[in-house]
Short mmCIF file of C-alpha atoms in Angstrom, two decimals:
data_model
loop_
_atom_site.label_atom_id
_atom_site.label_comp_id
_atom_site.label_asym_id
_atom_site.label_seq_id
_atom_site.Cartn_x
_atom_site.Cartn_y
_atom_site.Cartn_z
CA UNK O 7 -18.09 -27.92 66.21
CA UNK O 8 -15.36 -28.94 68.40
CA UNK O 9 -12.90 -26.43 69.22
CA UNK O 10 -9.71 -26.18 66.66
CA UNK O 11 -7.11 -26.34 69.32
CA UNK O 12 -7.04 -27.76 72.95
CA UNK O 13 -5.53 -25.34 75.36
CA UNK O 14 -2.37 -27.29 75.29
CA UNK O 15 -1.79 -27.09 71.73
CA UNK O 16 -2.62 -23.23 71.23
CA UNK O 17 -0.22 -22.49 73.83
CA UNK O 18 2.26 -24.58 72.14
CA UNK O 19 1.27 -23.11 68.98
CA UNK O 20 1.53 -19.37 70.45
CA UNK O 21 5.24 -20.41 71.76
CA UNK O 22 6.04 -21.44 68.54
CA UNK O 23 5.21 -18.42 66.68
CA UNK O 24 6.63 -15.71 69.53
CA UNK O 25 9.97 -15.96 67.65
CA UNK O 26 8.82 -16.00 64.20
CA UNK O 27 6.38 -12.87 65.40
CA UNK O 28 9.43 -11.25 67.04
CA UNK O 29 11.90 -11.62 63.83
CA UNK O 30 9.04 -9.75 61.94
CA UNK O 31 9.10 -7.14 63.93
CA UNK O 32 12.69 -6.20 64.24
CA UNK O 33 14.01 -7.76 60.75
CA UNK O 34 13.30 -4.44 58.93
CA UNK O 35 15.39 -2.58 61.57
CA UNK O 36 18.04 -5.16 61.20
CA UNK O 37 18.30 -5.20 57.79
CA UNK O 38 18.78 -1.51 57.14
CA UNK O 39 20.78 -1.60 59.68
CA UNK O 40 22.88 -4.35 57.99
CA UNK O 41 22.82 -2.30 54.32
CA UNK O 42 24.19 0.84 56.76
CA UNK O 43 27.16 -1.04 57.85
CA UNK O 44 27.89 -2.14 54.54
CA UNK O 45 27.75 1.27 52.67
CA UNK O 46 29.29 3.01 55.55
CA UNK O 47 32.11 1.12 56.53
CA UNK O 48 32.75 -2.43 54.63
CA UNK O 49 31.93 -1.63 50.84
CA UNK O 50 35.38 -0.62 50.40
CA UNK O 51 37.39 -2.78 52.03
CA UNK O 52 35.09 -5.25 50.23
CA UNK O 53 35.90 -3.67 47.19
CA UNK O 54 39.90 -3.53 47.25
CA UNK O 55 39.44 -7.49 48.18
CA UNK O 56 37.75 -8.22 45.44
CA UNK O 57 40.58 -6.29 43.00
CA UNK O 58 43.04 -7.81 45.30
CA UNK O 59 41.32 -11.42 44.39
CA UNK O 60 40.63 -10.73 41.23
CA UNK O 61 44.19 -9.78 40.27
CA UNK O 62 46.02 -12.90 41.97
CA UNK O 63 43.39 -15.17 40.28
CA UNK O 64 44.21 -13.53 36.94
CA UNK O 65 48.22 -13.51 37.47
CA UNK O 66 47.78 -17.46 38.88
CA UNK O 67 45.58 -18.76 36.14
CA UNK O 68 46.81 -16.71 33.61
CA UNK O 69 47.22 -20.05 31.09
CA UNK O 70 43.95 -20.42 31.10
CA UNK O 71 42.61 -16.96 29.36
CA UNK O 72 44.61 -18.72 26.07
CA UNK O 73 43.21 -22.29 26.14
CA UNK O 74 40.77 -22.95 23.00
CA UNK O 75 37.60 -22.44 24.98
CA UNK O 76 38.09 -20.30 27.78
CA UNK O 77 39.90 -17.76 25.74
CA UNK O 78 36.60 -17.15 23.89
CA UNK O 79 34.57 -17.31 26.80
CA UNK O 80 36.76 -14.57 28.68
CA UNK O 81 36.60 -12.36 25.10
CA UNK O 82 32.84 -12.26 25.67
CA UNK O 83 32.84 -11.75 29.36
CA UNK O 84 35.11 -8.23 28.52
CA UNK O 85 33.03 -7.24 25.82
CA UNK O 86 29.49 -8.05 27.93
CA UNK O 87 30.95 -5.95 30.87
CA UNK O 88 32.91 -3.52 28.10
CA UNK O 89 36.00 -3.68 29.36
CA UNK O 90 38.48 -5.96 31.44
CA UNK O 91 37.60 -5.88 35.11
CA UNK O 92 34.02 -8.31 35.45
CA UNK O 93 36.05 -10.69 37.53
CA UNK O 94 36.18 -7.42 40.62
CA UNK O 95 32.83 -6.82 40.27
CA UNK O 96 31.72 -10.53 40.35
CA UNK O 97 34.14 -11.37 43.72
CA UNK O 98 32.45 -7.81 44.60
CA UNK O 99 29.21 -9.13 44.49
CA UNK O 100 29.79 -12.84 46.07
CA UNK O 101 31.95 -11.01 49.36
CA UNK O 102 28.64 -8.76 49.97
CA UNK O 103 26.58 -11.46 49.72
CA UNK O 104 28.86 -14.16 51.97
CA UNK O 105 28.95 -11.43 54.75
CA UNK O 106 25.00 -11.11 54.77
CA UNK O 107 24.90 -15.28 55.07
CA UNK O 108 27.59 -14.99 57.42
CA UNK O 109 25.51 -12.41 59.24
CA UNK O 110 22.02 -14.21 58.91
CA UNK O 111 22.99 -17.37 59.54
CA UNK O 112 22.58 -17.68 63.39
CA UNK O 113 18.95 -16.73 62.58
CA UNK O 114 18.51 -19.06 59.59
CA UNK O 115 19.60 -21.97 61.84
CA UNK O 116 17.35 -21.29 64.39
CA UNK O 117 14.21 -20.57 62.65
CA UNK O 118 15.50 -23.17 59.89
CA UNK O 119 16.34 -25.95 62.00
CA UNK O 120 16.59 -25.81 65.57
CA UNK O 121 13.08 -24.12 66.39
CA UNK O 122 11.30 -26.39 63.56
CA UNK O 123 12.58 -29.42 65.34
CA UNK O 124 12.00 -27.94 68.75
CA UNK O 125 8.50 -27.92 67.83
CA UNK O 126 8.15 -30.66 66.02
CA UNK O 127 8.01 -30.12 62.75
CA UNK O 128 10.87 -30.55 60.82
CA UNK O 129 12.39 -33.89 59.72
CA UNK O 130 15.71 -32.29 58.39
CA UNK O 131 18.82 -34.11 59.57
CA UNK O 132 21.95 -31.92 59.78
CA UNK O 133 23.49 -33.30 56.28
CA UNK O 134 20.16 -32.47 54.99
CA UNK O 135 19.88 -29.44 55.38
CA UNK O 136 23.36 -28.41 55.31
CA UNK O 137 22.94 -29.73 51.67
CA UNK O 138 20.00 -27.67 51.09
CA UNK O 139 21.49 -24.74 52.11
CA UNK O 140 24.41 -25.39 50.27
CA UNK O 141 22.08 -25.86 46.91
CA UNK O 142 20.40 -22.50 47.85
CA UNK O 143 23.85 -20.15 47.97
CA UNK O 144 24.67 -22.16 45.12
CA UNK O 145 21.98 -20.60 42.88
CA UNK O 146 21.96 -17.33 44.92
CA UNK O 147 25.55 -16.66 44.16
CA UNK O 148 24.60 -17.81 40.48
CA UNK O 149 22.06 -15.22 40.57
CA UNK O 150 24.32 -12.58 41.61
CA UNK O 151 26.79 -12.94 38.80
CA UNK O 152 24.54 -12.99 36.62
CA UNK O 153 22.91 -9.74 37.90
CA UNK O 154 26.19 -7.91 37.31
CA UNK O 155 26.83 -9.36 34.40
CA UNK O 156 23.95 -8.64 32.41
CA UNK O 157 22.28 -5.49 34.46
CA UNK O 158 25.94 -3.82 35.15
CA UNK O 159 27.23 -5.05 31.63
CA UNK O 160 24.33 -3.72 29.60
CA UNK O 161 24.16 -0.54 31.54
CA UNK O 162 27.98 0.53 30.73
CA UNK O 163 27.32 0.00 27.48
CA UNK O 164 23.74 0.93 26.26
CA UNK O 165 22.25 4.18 26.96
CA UNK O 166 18.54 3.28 27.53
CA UNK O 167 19.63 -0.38 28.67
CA UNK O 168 16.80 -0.24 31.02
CA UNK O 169 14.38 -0.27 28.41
CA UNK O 170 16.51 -2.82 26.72
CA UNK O 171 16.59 -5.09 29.27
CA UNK O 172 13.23 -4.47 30.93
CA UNK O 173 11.11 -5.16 28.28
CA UNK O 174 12.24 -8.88 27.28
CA UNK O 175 12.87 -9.36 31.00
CA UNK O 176 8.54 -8.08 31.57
CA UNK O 177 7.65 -10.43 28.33
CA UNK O 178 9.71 -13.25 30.22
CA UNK O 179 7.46 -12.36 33.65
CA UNK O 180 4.27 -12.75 31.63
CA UNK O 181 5.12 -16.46 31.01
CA UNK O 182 7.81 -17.22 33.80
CA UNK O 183 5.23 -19.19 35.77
CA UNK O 184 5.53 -22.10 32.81
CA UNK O 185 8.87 -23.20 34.12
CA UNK O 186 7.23 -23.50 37.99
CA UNK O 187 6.90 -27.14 37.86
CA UNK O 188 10.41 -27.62 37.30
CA UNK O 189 12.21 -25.65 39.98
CA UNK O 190 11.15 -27.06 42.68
CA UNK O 191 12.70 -30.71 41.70
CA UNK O 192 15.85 -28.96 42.45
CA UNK O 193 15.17 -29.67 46.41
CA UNK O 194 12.66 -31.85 46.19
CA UNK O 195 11.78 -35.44 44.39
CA UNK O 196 8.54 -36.24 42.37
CA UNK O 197 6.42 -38.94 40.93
CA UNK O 198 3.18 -39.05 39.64
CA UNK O 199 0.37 -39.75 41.88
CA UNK O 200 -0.55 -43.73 41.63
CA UNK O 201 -3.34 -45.02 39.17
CA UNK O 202 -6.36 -45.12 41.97
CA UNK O 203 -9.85 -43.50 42.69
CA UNK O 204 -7.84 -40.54 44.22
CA UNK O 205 -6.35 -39.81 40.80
CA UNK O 206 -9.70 -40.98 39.15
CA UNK O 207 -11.74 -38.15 42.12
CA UNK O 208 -9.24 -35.28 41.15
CA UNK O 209 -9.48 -35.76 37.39
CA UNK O 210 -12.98 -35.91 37.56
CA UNK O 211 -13.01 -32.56 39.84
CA UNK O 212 -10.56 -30.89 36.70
CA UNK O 213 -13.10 -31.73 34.42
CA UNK O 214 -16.20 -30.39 36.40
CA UNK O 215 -13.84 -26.87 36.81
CA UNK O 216 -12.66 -26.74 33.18
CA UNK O 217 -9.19 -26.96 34.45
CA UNK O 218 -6.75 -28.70 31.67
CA UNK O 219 -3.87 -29.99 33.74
CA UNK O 220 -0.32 -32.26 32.23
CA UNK O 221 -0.17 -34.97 35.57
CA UNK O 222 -0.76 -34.89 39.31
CA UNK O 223 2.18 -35.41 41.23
CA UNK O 224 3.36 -36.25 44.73
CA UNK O 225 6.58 -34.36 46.18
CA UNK O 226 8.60 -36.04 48.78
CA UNK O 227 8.88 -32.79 51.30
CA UNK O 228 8.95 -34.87 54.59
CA UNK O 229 12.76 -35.53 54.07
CA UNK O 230 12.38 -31.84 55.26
CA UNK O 231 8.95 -30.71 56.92
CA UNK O 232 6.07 -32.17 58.74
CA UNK O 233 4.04 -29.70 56.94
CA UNK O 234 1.16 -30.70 54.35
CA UNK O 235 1.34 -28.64 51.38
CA UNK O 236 -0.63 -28.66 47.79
CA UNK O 237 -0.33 -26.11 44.65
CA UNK O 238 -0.81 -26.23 40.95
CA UNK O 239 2.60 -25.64 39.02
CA UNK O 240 2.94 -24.07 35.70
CA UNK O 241 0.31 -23.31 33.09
CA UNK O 242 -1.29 -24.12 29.95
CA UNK O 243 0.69 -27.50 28.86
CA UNK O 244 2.87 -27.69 32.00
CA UNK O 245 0.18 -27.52 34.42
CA UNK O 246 0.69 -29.71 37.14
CA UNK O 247 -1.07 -30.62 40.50
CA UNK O 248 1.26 -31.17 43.16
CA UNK O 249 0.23 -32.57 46.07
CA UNK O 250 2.75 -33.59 48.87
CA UNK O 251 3.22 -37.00 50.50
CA UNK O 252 2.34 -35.48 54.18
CA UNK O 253 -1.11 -34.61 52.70
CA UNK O 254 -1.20 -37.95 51.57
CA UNK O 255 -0.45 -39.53 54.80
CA UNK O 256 -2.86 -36.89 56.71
CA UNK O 257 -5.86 -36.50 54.76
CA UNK O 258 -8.70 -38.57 53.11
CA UNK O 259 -9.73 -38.45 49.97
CA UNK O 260 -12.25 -36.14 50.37
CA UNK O 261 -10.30 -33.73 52.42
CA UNK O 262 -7.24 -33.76 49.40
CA UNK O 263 -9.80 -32.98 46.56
CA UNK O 264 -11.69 -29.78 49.06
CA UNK O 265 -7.55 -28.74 48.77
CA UNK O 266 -7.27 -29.54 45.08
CA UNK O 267 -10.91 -27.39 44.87
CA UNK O 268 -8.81 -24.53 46.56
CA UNK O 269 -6.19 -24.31 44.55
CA UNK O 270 -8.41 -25.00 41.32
CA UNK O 271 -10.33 -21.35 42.14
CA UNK O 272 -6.77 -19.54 42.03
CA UNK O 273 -6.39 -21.09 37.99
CA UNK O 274 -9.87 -18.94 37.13
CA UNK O 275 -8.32 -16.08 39.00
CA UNK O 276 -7.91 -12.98 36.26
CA UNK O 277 -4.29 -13.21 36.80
CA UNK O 278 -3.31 -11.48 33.94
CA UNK O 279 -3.97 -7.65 34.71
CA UNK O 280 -1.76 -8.41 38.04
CA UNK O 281 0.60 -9.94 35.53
CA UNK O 282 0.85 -6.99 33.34
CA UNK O 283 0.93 -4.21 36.32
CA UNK O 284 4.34 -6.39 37.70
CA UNK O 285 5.81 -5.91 33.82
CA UNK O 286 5.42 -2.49 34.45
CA UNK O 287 6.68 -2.35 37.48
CA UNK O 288 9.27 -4.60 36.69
CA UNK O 289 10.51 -1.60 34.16
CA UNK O 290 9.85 0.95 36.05
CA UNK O 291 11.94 -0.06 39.10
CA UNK O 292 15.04 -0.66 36.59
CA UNK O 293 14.24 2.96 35.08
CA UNK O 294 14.72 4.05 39.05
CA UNK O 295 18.35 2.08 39.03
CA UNK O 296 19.58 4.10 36.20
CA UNK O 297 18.13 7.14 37.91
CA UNK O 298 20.20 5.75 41.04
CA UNK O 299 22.84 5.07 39.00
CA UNK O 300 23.31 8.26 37.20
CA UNK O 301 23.24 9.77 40.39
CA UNK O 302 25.72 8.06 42.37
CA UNK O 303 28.49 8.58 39.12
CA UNK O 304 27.54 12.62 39.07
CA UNK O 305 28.27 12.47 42.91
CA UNK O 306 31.05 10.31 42.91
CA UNK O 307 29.77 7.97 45.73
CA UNK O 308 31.64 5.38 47.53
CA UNK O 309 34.84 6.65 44.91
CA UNK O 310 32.64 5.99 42.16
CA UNK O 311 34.76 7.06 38.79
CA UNK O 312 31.90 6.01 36.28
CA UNK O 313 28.05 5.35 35.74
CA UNK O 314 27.56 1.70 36.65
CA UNK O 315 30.61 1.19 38.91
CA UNK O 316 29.87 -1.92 40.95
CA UNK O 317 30.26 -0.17 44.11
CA UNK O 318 26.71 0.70 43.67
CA UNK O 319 25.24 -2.66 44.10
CA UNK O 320 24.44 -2.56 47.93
CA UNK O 321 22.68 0.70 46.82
CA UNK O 322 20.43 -1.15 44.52
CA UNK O 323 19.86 -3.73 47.10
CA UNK O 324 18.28 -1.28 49.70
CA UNK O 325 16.57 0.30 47.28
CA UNK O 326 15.04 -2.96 46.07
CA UNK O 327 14.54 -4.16 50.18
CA UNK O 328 12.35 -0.55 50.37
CA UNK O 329 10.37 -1.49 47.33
CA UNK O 330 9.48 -4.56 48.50
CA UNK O 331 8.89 -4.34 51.96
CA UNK O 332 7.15 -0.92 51.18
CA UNK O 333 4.70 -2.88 48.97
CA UNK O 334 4.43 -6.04 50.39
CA UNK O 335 1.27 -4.58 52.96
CA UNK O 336 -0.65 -3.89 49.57
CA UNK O 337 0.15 -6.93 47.65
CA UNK O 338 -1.05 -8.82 50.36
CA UNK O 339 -4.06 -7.44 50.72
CA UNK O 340 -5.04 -8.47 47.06
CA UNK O 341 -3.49 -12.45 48.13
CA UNK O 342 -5.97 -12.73 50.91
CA UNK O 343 -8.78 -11.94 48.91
CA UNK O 344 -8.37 -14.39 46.27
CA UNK O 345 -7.65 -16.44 48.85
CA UNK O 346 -10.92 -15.93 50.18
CA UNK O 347 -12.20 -16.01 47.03
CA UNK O 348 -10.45 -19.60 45.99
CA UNK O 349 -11.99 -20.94 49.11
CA UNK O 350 -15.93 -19.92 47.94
CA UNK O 351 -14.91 -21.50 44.72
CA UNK O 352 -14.03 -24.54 46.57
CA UNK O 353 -17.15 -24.81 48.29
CA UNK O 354 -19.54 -23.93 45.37
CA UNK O 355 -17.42 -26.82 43.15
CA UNK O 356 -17.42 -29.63 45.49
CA UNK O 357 -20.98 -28.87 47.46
CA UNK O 358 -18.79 -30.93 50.59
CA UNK O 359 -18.33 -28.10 53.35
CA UNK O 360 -17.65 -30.42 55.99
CA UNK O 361 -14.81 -32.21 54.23
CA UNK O 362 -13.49 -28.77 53.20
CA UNK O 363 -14.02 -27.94 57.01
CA UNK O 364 -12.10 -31.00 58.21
CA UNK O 365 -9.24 -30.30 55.53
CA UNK O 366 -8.71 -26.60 56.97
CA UNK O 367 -8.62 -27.73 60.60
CA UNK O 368 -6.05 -30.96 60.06
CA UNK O 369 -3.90 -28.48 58.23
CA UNK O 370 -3.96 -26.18 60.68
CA UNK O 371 -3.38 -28.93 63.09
CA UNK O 372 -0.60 -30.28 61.05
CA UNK O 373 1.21 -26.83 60.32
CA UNK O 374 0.44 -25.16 63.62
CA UNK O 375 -1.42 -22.07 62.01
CA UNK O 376 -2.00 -19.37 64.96
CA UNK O 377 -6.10 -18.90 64.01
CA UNK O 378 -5.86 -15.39 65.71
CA UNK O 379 -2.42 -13.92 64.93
CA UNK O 380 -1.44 -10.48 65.89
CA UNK O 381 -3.30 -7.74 63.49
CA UNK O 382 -0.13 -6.19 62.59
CA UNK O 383 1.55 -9.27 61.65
CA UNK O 384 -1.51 -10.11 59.17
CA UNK O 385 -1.18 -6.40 58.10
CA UNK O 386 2.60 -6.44 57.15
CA UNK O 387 1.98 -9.35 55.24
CA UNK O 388 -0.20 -12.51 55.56
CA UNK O 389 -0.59 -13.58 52.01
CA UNK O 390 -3.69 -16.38 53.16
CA UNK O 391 -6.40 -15.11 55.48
CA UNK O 392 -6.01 -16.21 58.77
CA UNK O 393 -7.22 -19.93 59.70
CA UNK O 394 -9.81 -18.56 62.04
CA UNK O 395 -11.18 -16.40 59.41
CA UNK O 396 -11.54 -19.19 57.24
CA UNK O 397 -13.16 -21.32 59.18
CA UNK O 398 -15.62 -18.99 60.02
CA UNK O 399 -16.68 -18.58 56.75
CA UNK O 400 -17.97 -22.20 55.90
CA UNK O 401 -21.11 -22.55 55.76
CA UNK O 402 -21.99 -24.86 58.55
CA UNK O 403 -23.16 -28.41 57.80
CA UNK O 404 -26.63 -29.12 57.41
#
């Protein structure tokens, strides 16, 4: 077998992931030390702004709480929140979460754009992903208000609203992943995959795995990345096969259905017990808010002069950053093994090693995978085994 990478290219690749190996070390530090400065020393001067906003905004477009529609759509803002004031908490919320764009965004332009075309791979031009970014603090600040409308609103009014809210919220989990093949059309455009022998191969593979699927369909990611990329989207009726139109361009046939293959294996996967454990966490970690909660209005933290005072929210967001970074060594554990797992199903279903073979090494050509990353950085997180590992584990070819 000839080697994956000339010298050349695994130094290149090695320079390329330095910075992305360095971030992961010190991003932890950096964000607590980001929540520190905003607890400590900005939360209230965030805070009065936001009153200070929310006031003028009030007193300027003060017409507008009376017009036919708005006047009933302001009524149920006050009674979801339970009293006048959602328009602080909401500025309170968007000013936190401008600084920490403001703050990240040196770093999100370098590893976003400027390292990515350093290296090659990223076709983003400057309106392009100025757009993008746009489109994503669009739905993050979307996101946000919602959060303190519904978790903040329902907890100042409902005793137990974390049971209230966590168990329609863990039934919604259960069947969230329906809706995948729709949200990623909101950066990227799709069509179905041409009438052809390549549709004609991957039905034909479906059918052999007992996989029901809706349409196979090609996403138009090289406006942004060089990358290839494939994954199934949604379930039961809204199951979809997307494949993008680098892999297209990169593979052959037989290469795109040993991908197809992988991602087939993770549809047998028992996914539900995993999906039932995150309903219960889901609850749990809002029982922990209200714990949080109850304990920053006994204290009176941060001038806190009720349970569910917005000031809070930075709290909940470093207690949600420890959650997940706490768990994220564990959780990907599991991912790599039904990675592995999704690969031997692969194999066994399309009896082709050497085409799955030649798929794993042009994708790690094409996305300049390190085969032998640094343990710890597998460790804190790799959710696919690394490409050296994987190759090592097909069966050579007779």
């Amino acid at each position: 077998m000839e080697p994956l990478f000339t010298p050349e290219q695994l130094a290149e690749i090695k320079a390329y992931h330095l910075p992305h190996y360095i971030r992961g070390a010190v991003s932890p530090l950096i964000s607590l030390g980001t929540f520190a400065l905003i607890i400590g020393v900005l939360l209230q001067p965030f805070y009065r702004g936001a009153q200070g906003c929310a006031a003028w905004l009030s007193h300027r477009f003060a017409r507008l709480r009376t017009a036919p529609v708005l006047r009933v759509v302001v009524s149920a803002l006050d009674k979801m929140w339970g009293e006048p004031g959602w328009g602080t908490a909401i500025l309170f919320a968007l000013f936190v979460d401008l600084f920490i764009e403001l703050l990240y965004s040196p770093a999100n332009i370098y590893f976003g754009y400027v390292l990515e075309h350093r290296y090659g791979m990223s076709n983003y031009t400057p309106l392009r992903y100025a757009l993008d970014t746009f489109k994503g603090l669009a739905l993050e600040a979307t996101a946000s208000s919602m959060l303190v409308l519904g978790l903040y609103g329902l907890a100042r009014r409902v005793k137990r609203w974390w049971l209230v809210l966590g168990v329609p919220s863990a039934l919604l989990l259960l069947g969230a992943s329906v809706l995948d093949p729709y949200r990623s059309q909101i950066y990227f455009q799709q069509a179905p995959l041409e009438q052809g022998p390549l549709r004609e191969r991957i039905t034909s593979l479906m059918a052999r795995a007992e996989v029901p699927f809706q349409d196979i369909r090609v996403e138009k990611t090289s406006v942004e990345s060089k990358r290839l990329q494939a994954y199934f989207a949604g379930m039961g009726p809204t199951r979809t096969i997307v494949l993008n139109d680098i892999m297209l361009r990169e593979l052959t046939p037989e290469e795109i259905v040993a991908a197809v293959a992988h991602e087939s294996g993770h549809v047998h996967e028992s996914k539900w017990p995993g999906r039932i454990a995150s309903s219960f966490a889901l609850v749990a970690f809002l029982f922990a808010i209200d714990r949080l909660l109850r304990l920053a209005a006994a204290r009176g933290w941060f001038g806190t002069t009720r349970f569910a005072d917005i000031r809070t929210l930075p709290l909940l967001w470093l207690l949600a950053f420890l959650v997940f970074t706490l768990s994220a060594p564990v959780s990907a554990v599991f991912s790599r093994e039904r990675e592995r797992e999704a690969d031997r199903y692969a194999l066994h279903l399309t009896q082709d090693p050497a085409a799955f073979r030649r798929m794993l090494v042009k994708a790690a050509r094409v996305n300049k995978m390190d085969p032998e990353p640094p343990r710890w950085i597998v460790l804190k997180g790799y959710s696919h085994p690394p490409i050296g590992e994987r190759l090592a584990a097909v069966p050579p070819t007779p």
